[in-house]
Coordinates of N, CA and C and ligand atoms in Angstrom, one line a residue:
M1 N -24.3 23.4 -4.4 CA -25.4 24.7 -3.9 C -25.1 25.3 -3.1
K2 N -23.9 24.4 -2.3 CA -23.8 25.0 -0.6 C -22.5 25.7 -0.6
N3 N -21.5 25.9 -1.8 CA -20.3 26.5 -1.8 C -20.5 28.0 -1.8
G4 N -21.2 28.5 -2.6 CA -21.0 30.1 -3.0 C -21.7 30.5 -2.0
T5 N -22.0 32.2 -2.2 CA -22.9 32.9 -1.2 C -23.9 33.5 -2.1
F6 N -25.2 33.6 -1.6 CA -26.0 34.0 -2.3 C -26.6 35.6 -1.5
I7 N -26.5 36.3 -2.4 CA -26.7 38.0 -1.5 C -27.8 38.6 -2.4
T8 N -29.0 38.8 -1.9 CA -29.8 39.6 -2.7 C -30.0 41.1 -2.2
F9 N -30.7 42.0 -3.2 CA -30.4 43.5 -2.8 C -32.3 43.7 -3.2
E10 N -32.6 44.6 -1.6 CA -34.2 44.8 -2.2 C -34.2 46.1 -1.6
G11 N -35.6 46.5 -1.9 CA -36.0 47.8 -1.7 C -36.9 49.0 -2.8
P12 N -37.4 49.9 -2.3 CA -38.3 50.3 -3.2 C -37.6 50.9 -4.6
D13 N -38.4 51.3 -5.7 CA -37.5 51.6 -6.6 C -37.2 53.1 -6.7
G14 N -35.9 53.1 -7.3 CA -35.2 54.4 -6.9 C -34.3 54.2 -6.0
A15 N -34.1 53.3 -5.3 CA -33.2 53.2 -3.9 C -31.8 53.3 -4.1
G16 N -31.2 53.1 -5.8 CA -29.8 53.3 -6.1 C -29.2 51.4 -5.8
K17 N -30.1 50.6 -5.9 CA -29.5 49.4 -5.4 C -28.3 48.9 -7.0
T18 N -29.1 49.6 -8.0 CA -28.2 48.7 -9.2 C -26.7 49.4 -9.2
T19 N -26.9 50.6 -9.2 CA -25.5 51.3 -9.1 C -24.7 50.7 -7.7
I20 N -25.2 50.6 -6.7 CA -24.2 49.8 -5.7 C -23.9 48.6 -5.9
I21 N -24.7 47.7 -6.6 CA -24.4 46.4 -7.0 C -22.8 46.2 -7.8
S22 N -23.0 47.2 -9.0 CA -21.8 47.5 -10.0 C -20.8 47.8 -9.0
M23 N -21.0 48.5 -8.2 CA -19.7 49.1 -7.3 C -19.2 48.0 -6.7
I24 N -19.8 47.4 -5.6 CA -19.7 46.0 -5.0 C -19.0 45.0 -5.8
A25 N -19.4 44.7 -7.0 CA -18.9 43.8 -7.8 C -17.5 43.9 -8.3
E26 N -17.1 45.0 -8.0 CA -15.8 45.4 -8.7 C -14.9 45.4 -7.1
H27 N -15.4 45.2 -6.1 CA -14.4 44.8 -5.0 C -14.5 43.0 -4.8
L28 N -15.1 42.5 -5.3 CA -15.3 41.3 -4.8 C -14.9 40.0 -5.8
K29 N -14.1 39.1 -5.7 CA -13.4 38.1 -6.7 C -14.7 36.8 -6.9
N30 N -14.5 36.3 -8.2 CA -15.7 35.4 -8.4 C -16.9 35.4 -8.1
V31 N -17.5 36.6 -8.8 CA -19.0 37.1 -8.5 C -19.7 36.9 -9.7
L32 N -21.0 37.0 -9.7 CA -22.3 36.9 -10.7 C -23.2 38.0 -10.6
V33 N -23.4 39.2 -11.0 CA -24.1 39.7 -10.8 C -25.4 39.7 -12.0
T34 N -26.7 39.7 -11.6 CA -27.7 39.2 -11.9 C -28.9 40.3 -11.5
R35 N -30.2 39.8 -11.9 CA -31.2 40.6 -11.1 C -33.0 39.6 -11.8
E36 N -33.7 40.4 -11.1 CA -34.7 39.9 -11.4 C -36.0 41.0 -11.6
P37 N -36.8 40.9 -12.2 CA -37.3 39.6 -13.0 C -36.6 39.7 -14.0
G38 N -35.9 38.5 -14.8 CA -35.3 38.8 -15.8 C -33.8 38.0 -15.6
G39 N -32.8 38.4 -16.4 CA -31.4 37.7 -16.1 C -31.1 36.3 -17.0
I40 N -32.0 36.1 -17.7 CA -31.9 34.7 -18.7 C -33.1 35.3 -19.6
D41 N -32.8 34.2 -20.8 CA -33.7 34.6 -21.5 C -35.4 34.5 -21.7
I42 N -35.4 33.1 -20.9 CA -36.7 32.9 -20.6 C -37.2 33.9 -19.6
A43 N -37.0 34.2 -18.4 CA -37.2 35.2 -17.3 C -37.4 36.7 -17.9
E44 N -36.5 37.2 -19.0 CA -36.1 38.3 -19.8 C -37.7 38.7 -20.5
Q45 N -38.3 37.2 -21.2 CA -39.7 37.3 -22.0 C -40.8 37.6 -20.8
I46 N -40.9 36.8 -19.8 CA -41.8 37.0 -18.9 C -41.3 38.3 -18.3
R47 N -40.4 39.1 -17.9 CA -40.4 40.4 -17.3 C -41.1 41.3 -18.3
K48 N -40.8 41.5 -19.9 CA -41.5 42.1 -20.6 C -43.3 42.0 -20.7
V49 N -44.0 40.6 -20.4 CA -45.1 40.6 -20.0 C -45.7 41.0 -18.8
I50 N -44.7 41.2 -17.7 CA -45.3 41.7 -16.4 C -45.4 43.4 -16.5
L51 N -44.3 43.9 -17.5 CA -43.8 44.9 -16.9 C -44.5 46.0 -17.9
A52 N -45.0 45.2 -19.3 CA -45.6 46.2 -20.3 C -46.5 47.2 -19.7
K53 N -46.5 48.2 -20.4 CA -47.5 49.4 -19.9 C -48.7 49.2 -20.2
E54 N -49.2 48.6 -21.4 CA -50.5 48.5 -21.8 C -51.1 47.2 -21.2
N55 N -50.0 46.2 -20.4 CA -51.2 45.1 -19.7 C -51.6 45.5 -18.3
T56 N -52.4 46.6 -18.4 CA -53.4 47.2 -17.1 C -54.3 46.1 -16.8
A57 N -54.3 45.2 -17.6 CA -55.5 44.2 -16.9 C -55.1 43.0 -16.5
M58 N -54.0 42.9 -15.9 CA -53.2 41.9 -15.4 C -53.7 41.9 -13.8
D59 N -54.4 40.5 -13.6 CA -54.8 40.5 -12.1 C -53.5 40.2 -11.6
P60 N -53.7 40.5 -10.1 CA -52.7 40.7 -8.9 C -52.1 39.2 -9.0
R61 N -52.9 38.3 -8.9 CA -52.7 36.6 -8.8 C -51.5 36.3 -10.1
T62 N -52.0 36.7 -11.1 CA -51.2 36.4 -12.3 C -50.1 37.2 -12.1
E63 N -50.1 38.5 -11.8 CA -48.6 38.7 -11.6 C -47.6 38.2 -10.9
A64 N -48.1 37.6 -9.7 CA -47.4 36.9 -8.6 C -47.0 35.6 -9.1
L65 N -47.7 34.9 -9.6 CA -47.2 33.6 -10.4 C -46.3 33.9 -11.6
L66 N -46.4 35.0 -12.3 CA -45.6 35.2 -13.5 C -44.3 35.8 -12.5
Y67 N -43.8 36.5 -11.7 CA -42.9 36.3 -10.9 C -42.1 35.2 -10.5
A68 N -43.2 34.6 -9.7 CA -42.6 33.3 -9.1 C -42.0 32.6 -10.3
A69 N -42.7 32.2 -11.4 CA -42.1 31.7 -12.6 C -40.8 32.1 -13.1
A70 N -40.8 33.2 -13.4 CA -39.4 34.1 -13.7 C -38.3 33.4 -12.8
R71 N -38.8 33.8 -11.4 CA -38.0 33.6 -10.1 C -37.3 32.2 -10.6
R72 N -38.2 31.0 -10.8 CA -38.0 29.9 -10.9 C -36.9 29.6 -11.8
Q73 N -37.1 30.0 -12.8 CA -36.2 29.7 -14.3 C -35.0 30.4 -14.0
H74 N -34.8 31.5 -13.7 CA -33.7 32.3 -13.4 C -32.8 31.7 -12.2
L75 N -33.4 30.9 -11.2 CA -32.5 30.5 -10.1 C -32.0 29.0 -10.9
I76 N -32.8 28.5 -11.4 CA -32.1 27.0 -12.0 C -31.1 27.0 -13.1
E77 N -31.5 28.3 -13.8 CA -30.5 28.3 -14.8 C -29.2 29.2 -14.6
R78 N -29.2 30.2 -13.9 CA -28.4 30.9 -13.6 C -27.9 31.1 -12.2
V79 N -28.7 31.2 -11.2 CA -27.9 31.4 -10.0 C -27.6 30.1 -9.3
K80 N -28.3 28.8 -9.5 CA -27.7 27.6 -8.7 C -26.3 27.2 -9.1
P81 N -26.6 27.0 -10.4 CA -25.3 26.8 -11.4 C -23.5 27.5 -10.8
A82 N -24.2 28.8 -10.6 CA -23.2 29.8 -10.0 C -22.6 29.5 -8.6
L83 N -23.6 29.3 -7.7 CA -23.2 29.5 -6.6 C -22.8 27.5 -6.3
E84 N -23.1 26.6 -7.0 CA -22.4 25.2 -7.1 C -20.7 25.8 -7.7
E85 N -20.6 26.9 -8.7 CA -19.2 26.8 -8.6 C -18.3 27.9 -7.5
G86 N -19.3 27.7 -6.5 CA -18.6 28.7 -5.5 C -18.8 30.2 -5.7
K87 N -19.3 30.7 -6.4 CA -19.3 32.1 -6.8 C -20.1 33.1 -5.8
V88 N -20.1 34.2 -5.5 CA -20.8 35.3 -4.9 C -21.5 35.9 -5.8
V89 N -22.9 35.1 -5.7 CA -24.0 36.0 -6.2 C -24.9 37.2 -6.0
L90 N -24.6 38.2 -6.7 CA -25.4 39.5 -6.5 C -26.5 39.6 -7.1
C91 N -27.8 39.5 -6.6 CA -29.0 39.5 -7.1 C -29.9 40.3 -7.0
D92 N -30.2 41.5 -8.1 CA -31.0 42.8 -7.8 C -32.5 42.2 -7.8
R93 N -33.2 42.2 -6.8 CA -34.1 41.7 -6.1 C -34.6 40.3 -6.3
F94 N -35.1 39.4 -5.2 CA -35.6 38.1 -5.3 C -36.7 38.2 -4.5
V95 N -36.9 37.0 -3.8 CA -38.5 36.8 -2.9 C -39.1 37.8 -2.5
D96 N -38.5 38.6 -1.8 CA -38.9 39.6 -0.6 C -39.6 40.8 -1.8
S97 N -39.1 40.8 -2.9 CA -39.8 42.0 -3.6 C -41.1 41.3 -4.0
S98 N -41.2 39.9 -4.0 CA -42.7 39.7 -4.1 C -43.6 39.7 -3.0
L99 N -42.9 39.3 -1.8 CA -43.8 39.2 -0.8 C -44.2 41.1 -0.1
A100 N -43.0 41.8 -0.6 CA -43.6 43.6 -0.2 C -44.5 44.0 -1.4
Y101 N -44.1 43.6 -2.4 CA -45.0 44.4 -3.7 C -46.5 43.4 -3.9
Q102 N -46.5 42.4 -4.1 CA -47.4 41.5 -4.1 C -48.4 41.0 -3.2
G103 N -47.5 40.7 -1.9 CA -48.1 40.2 -0.9 C -49.0 41.4 -0.1
Y104 N -48.1 42.3 0.2 CA -48.2 43.2 0.9 C -49.1 44.4 0.2
A105 N -48.2 45.2 -0.7 CA -48.9 46.3 -1.4 C -50.1 46.1 -2.1
R106 N -49.8 44.8 -2.8 CA -51.5 44.4 -3.7 C -52.2 44.0 -3.0
G107 N -51.9 43.5 -1.4 CA -53.2 42.7 -0.7 C -53.0 41.6 -1.0
L108 N -52.0 40.9 -1.5 CA -52.7 39.4 -1.8 C -51.9 38.6 -0.7
G109 N -51.2 39.1 0.4 CA -51.1 38.3 1.6 C -49.7 38.0 1.7
I110 N -48.8 38.2 2.9 CA -47.3 37.7 2.5 C -47.3 36.4 2.9
E111 N -48.0 35.6 3.3 CA -48.1 34.0 3.7 C -48.4 33.5 2.5
E112 N -49.3 34.2 1.5 CA -50.1 33.1 0.3 C -48.8 33.3 -0.6
V113 N -48.2 34.3 -0.5 CA -47.3 34.8 -1.9 C -45.8 34.1 -1.5
L114 N -45.5 33.9 0.1 CA -44.5 33.1 0.1 C -44.8 31.5 0.1
T115 N -46.2 31.1 0.1 CA -46.6 29.5 -0.4 C -46.0 29.4 -2.0
I116 N -46.6 30.5 -2.7 CA -46.1 29.8 -4.0 C -44.8 30.0 -4.3
N117 N -44.2 31.1 -3.8 CA -42.5 30.8 -4.0 C -42.1 29.7 -3.3
Q118 N -42.6 29.5 -2.5 CA -41.6 28.1 -2.0 C -41.9 27.4 -2.8
F119 N -42.9 26.7 -3.8 CA -42.6 25.9 -4.7 C -41.9 26.0 -5.8
A120 N -41.6 27.6 -5.9 CA -40.7 27.9 -7.0 C -39.5 27.8 -6.8
I121 N -38.7 28.2 -5.3 CA -37.7 28.2 -4.9 C -37.1 26.8 -4.0
E122 N -38.2 26.0 -3.7 CA -37.4 25.0 -3.1 C -36.4 25.1 -1.9
Q123 N -36.5 26.1 -1.0 CA -35.8 26.5 0.0 C -34.4 27.2 -0.2
M124 N -34.2 27.6 -1.5 CA -33.0 28.4 -2.0 C -33.2 29.7 -1.6
M125 N -32.9 30.0 -0.2 CA -33.2 31.2 0.3 C -31.6 31.9 0.3
P126 N -31.6 33.2 0.4 CA -30.4 34.2 0.3 C -29.7 33.9 1.6
N127 N -28.5 33.7 1.7 CA -27.6 34.1 2.9 C -27.9 35.3 3.3
L128 N -27.8 36.3 2.4 CA -27.7 37.5 3.1 C -28.5 38.3 2.1
T129 N -29.7 39.3 2.8 CA -30.4 40.1 2.0 C -30.1 41.6 2.4
I130 N -29.7 42.6 1.6 CA -29.6 44.2 2.0 C -30.8 44.6 1.7
Y131 N -31.5 45.1 2.3 CA -32.5 45.9 2.1 C -32.3 47.7 2.0
F132 N -32.4 48.3 1.1 CA -32.1 49.7 0.9 C -33.5 50.4 1.2
D133 N -33.5 51.2 2.4 CA -34.5 51.9 2.5 C -34.6 53.4 2.3
I134 N -35.6 53.7 1.6 CA -35.7 55.4 1.3 C -37.1 55.4 1.4
E135 N -37.3 56.8 1.5 CA -38.8 57.4 1.4 C -39.0 57.3 0.1
P136 N -40.2 57.2 -0.4 CA -40.6 56.4 -1.8 C -40.6 58.0 -2.3
E137 N -40.9 59.0 -1.9 CA -41.1 60.2 -2.6 C -39.2 60.6 -3.1
L138 N -38.6 60.2 -2.4 CA -37.3 60.3 -2.9 C -36.6 59.4 -3.8
G139 N -37.1 58.2 -3.8 CA -36.8 57.3 -4.8 C -37.7 57.5 -6.0
L140 N -38.9 58.0 -6.1 CA -39.7 58.3 -7.2 C -38.9 59.6 -8.0
M141 N -38.4 60.3 -7.2 CA -37.8 61.6 -7.6 C -36.4 61.2 -8.4
R142 N -36.0 60.3 -7.9 CA -34.3 59.7 -8.5 C -34.8 59.1 -10.0
I143 N -35.8 58.3 -10.0 CA -36.1 57.7 -11.0 C -36.6 58.5 -12.2
N144 N -37.4 59.7 -11.9 CA -37.7 60.5 -12.7 C -36.7 61.4 -13.1
R145 N -35.4 61.8 -12.3 CA -34.4 62.3 -13.0 C -33.4 61.4 -13.8
N146 N -33.7 60.1 -13.5 CA -32.8 59.4 -14.6 C -33.5 58.7 -16.1
K147 N -33.2 59.6 -17.1 CA -33.8 60.0 -18.3 C -33.7 58.4 -19.0
E148 N -32.5 57.8 -18.6 CA -32.5 56.8 -19.8 C -33.1 55.3 -19.0
R149 N -33.8 55.5 -17.7 CA -34.3 54.2 -17.3 C -35.6 53.9 -18.1
E150 N -36.1 52.9 -18.1 CA -37.4 52.6 -18.7 C -38.4 52.6 -17.7
I151 N -39.2 53.3 -18.5 CA -40.5 53.3 -17.2 C -41.7 52.2 -17.4
N152 N -41.5 51.4 -16.3 CA -42.7 50.3 -16.5 C -44.0 50.3 -15.6
R153 N -44.9 49.4 -15.8 CA -46.1 49.5 -15.1 C -46.1 49.6 -13.9
L154 N -45.2 48.9 -13.3 CA -45.0 49.4 -11.6 C -44.6 50.7 -11.3
D155 N -43.9 51.3 -12.1 CA -43.7 52.8 -12.1 C -44.9 53.9 -12.0
L156 N -46.1 53.4 -12.7 CA -47.0 54.1 -12.8 C -48.0 53.8 -11.9
E157 N -47.7 53.2 -10.6 CA -48.4 53.1 -9.7 C -48.5 54.2 -8.6
T158 N -49.4 54.5 -7.8 CA -49.5 55.7 -7.0 C -48.4 55.9 -5.9
L159 N -48.2 56.9 -5.4 CA -47.3 57.0 -4.3 C -47.8 56.5 -3.0
E160 N -49.2 56.3 -2.7 CA -49.7 55.4 -1.7 C -49.3 53.8 -1.9
F161 N -49.2 53.3 -3.4 CA -48.7 51.7 -3.5 C -47.3 51.9 -3.1
H162 N -46.5 52.8 -3.4 CA -45.0 52.6 -3.3 C -44.9 53.0 -1.5
Q163 N -46.0 53.6 -1.0 CA -45.4 53.8 0.7 C -46.0 52.6 1.2
R164 N -46.7 51.8 0.6 CA -47.3 50.1 1.2 C -46.0 49.1 0.9
V165 N -45.1 49.3 -0.4 CA -44.3 48.5 -0.6 C -43.2 48.8 0.6
R166 N -43.0 49.9 0.8 CA -42.1 50.3 2.0 C -42.5 49.5 3.5
E167 N -43.5 49.7 3.4 CA -44.1 49.1 4.8 C -44.1 47.8 4.9
G168 N -44.2 47.3 3.6 CA -44.2 45.9 3.5 C -42.7 45.1 3.6
Y169 N -41.5 45.6 3.1 CA -40.4 45.6 3.7 C -40.0 45.8 5.2
H170 N -40.8 46.9 6.0 CA -40.5 46.6 7.1 C -41.0 45.7 8.2
I171 N -42.2 45.3 7.7 CA -42.8 44.0 8.3 C -41.6 42.7 7.9
L172 N -41.0 42.7 6.5 CA -40.3 41.8 6.4 C -39.1 41.7 7.1
L173 N -38.5 42.6 7.6 CA -37.5 43.3 8.4 C -37.7 42.4 9.9
E174 N -38.9 42.7 10.1 CA -39.3 41.7 11.5 C -39.1 40.4 11.6
C175 N -39.8 39.8 10.2 CA -39.8 38.5 10.5 C -38.5 37.7 10.0
F176 N -37.6 38.5 9.4 CA -36.4 37.5 9.3 C -35.3 38.8 9.6
P177 N -35.4 38.8 10.8 CA -34.1 39.6 11.2 C -32.6 39.1 11.1
E178 N -32.6 37.9 10.8 CA -31.4 37.3 10.4 C -30.8 37.5 9.4
R179 N -31.7 37.4 8.5 CA -31.2 37.4 6.9 C -31.0 39.1 6.5
I180 N -32.1 39.7 6.7 CA -32.2 40.9 6.1 C -31.5 42.3 6.8
M181 N -30.6 42.8 6.2 CA -30.2 43.8 6.9 C -30.6 45.1 6.3
K182 N -31.3 46.4 7.1 CA -31.4 47.3 6.4 C -30.6 48.5 6.5
V183 N -30.1 49.1 5.4 CA -29.3 50.3 5.0 C -30.0 51.5 4.9
D184 N -29.7 52.5 5.2 CA -30.3 54.0 4.9 C -29.8 54.4 3.6
A185 N -30.4 54.1 2.7 CA -30.4 54.5 1.3 C -30.3 56.1 0.7
S186 N -30.8 56.9 1.6 CA -31.0 58.3 1.2 C -29.7 59.1 1.1
G187 N -28.7 58.6 1.7 CA -27.5 59.3 1.7 C -26.8 59.4 0.7
A188 N -25.5 59.8 0.3 CA -24.7 60.1 -0.7 C -24.0 58.5 -0.9
I189 N -24.0 58.3 -2.4 CA -23.7 56.7 -2.9 C -22.3 56.4 -2.2
Q190 N -21.4 57.1 -2.0 CA -20.1 56.6 -1.5 C -20.6 55.7 -0.2
D191 N -21.5 56.6 1.1 CA -21.7 56.1 2.2 C -22.3 54.8 2.2
V192 N -23.2 55.1 1.3 CA -24.1 53.8 1.1 C -23.3 52.5 0.6
F193 N -22.2 52.8 -0.2 CA -21.8 51.8 -0.7 C -21.0 51.4 0.4
Q194 N -20.0 52.1 1.4 CA -19.1 51.8 2.5 C -20.0 50.7 3.3
T195 N -21.3 51.0 3.8 CA -22.1 50.2 4.7 C -22.3 48.9 4.1
V196 N -22.9 48.9 2.7 CA -23.2 47.9 2.2 C -21.8 46.7 2.0
L197 N -20.7 47.2 1.7 CA -19.8 46.4 1.5 C -18.8 45.9 2.8
K198 N -19.2 46.5 4.3 CA -19.1 46.1 5.1 C -19.7 44.8 5.7
L199 N -21.0 45.1 5.3 CA -22.0 43.9 5.5 C -21.7 42.6 4.9
I200 N -21.3 43.1 3.2 CA -21.0 41.9 2.7 C -19.7 41.3 2.9
E201 N -18.7 41.8 3.4 CA -17.6 41.8 3.6 C -17.2 40.6 4.7
E202 N -18.5 40.9 5.7 CA -18.4 39.9 7.1 C -19.2 38.7 6.8
K203 N -19.9 38.4 5.6 CA -20.4 37.4 5.2 C -19.4 36.5 4.1
V204 N -19.0 37.4 3.3 CA -18.4 36.6 2.4 C -16.7 36.3 2.7
Q205 N -16.0 37.2 3.5 CA -14.6 37.0 3.6 C -14.2 35.8 3.6
P206 N -14.9 34.9 4.2 CA -14.1 33.2 4.8 C -14.1 32.8 3.3
S207 N -14.9 32.7 2.3 CA -14.6 32.2 1.0 C -14.1 32.6 0.0
L208 N -13.6 34.2 0.3 CA -12.6 34.6 -0.8 C -11.2 34.2 -0.9
Ligands
LIG1 P1 -36.8 46.6 -11.5 O1 -37.2 47.9 -12.1 O2 -36.1 46.6 -10.2 O3 -36.2 45.7 -12.5 O4 -38.1 45.8 -11.3 C1 -39.0 45.7 -11.8 C2 -40.4 46.1 -11.0 O5 -40.9 44.8 -10.7 C3 -40.2 46.9 -9.7 O6 -41.2 47.9 -9.6 C4 -40.6 45.9 -8.5 C5 -41.1 45.0 -9.2 N1 -41.2 43.5 -8.7 C6 -42.4 43.1 -8.5 O7 -43.7 43.9 -8.0 N2 -42.1 41.9 -8.1 C7 -41.2 40.8 -7.6 O8 -41.0 40.0 -7.2 C8 -40.3 41.5 -8.5 C9 -38.6 40.7 -8.8 C10 -39.9 42.5 -9.0

């Protein structure tokens, strides 16, 4: 578990995380790209339940527990073995998503959601988290422009919800200043990419 580097990418929907992650992956050796919720079969099945548009009756605590369950399975089956092999793991979303979306935006409480996630992740926290900061209006506009992207249950939330998600991330930046690095994601892709690459190379270089 101790050899690899675990890097997670966070931010509101439409911040451009997925695009930047694939650009970063081309620049690094010995890398695994994965995502939450999902990444492996059991977690992809849980993802379908969480994000299905028809599941409007889902209770916020059920939602938080399902994300934590998917996270556990993905961590054990995919992330942990890759870290043990010394890989750089680039993971699109991790525990901070639950803290911002369920803990803060849904109002369950950041502490409470952290507690159920501690049971799921057993101290396996990322070495570095890149937070993509963007106005929710701009993020949602980007999502709507991308016709190939699936529209999920979370996308159907109000603008106010997405604003709270952003506020939640800003609180997390203050709680974890050593681990979470903020990047302005509103600019051109190439600029965002260069900034993110620099932050990652500072962490990963010695083990390449
Ligand atoms: P994605 O579109 O980035 O794949 O993520 C799916 C949605 O799930 C996105 O709106 C963020 C949300 N989400 C949470 O609410 N809590 C979580 O713990 C995770 C991982 C994602």
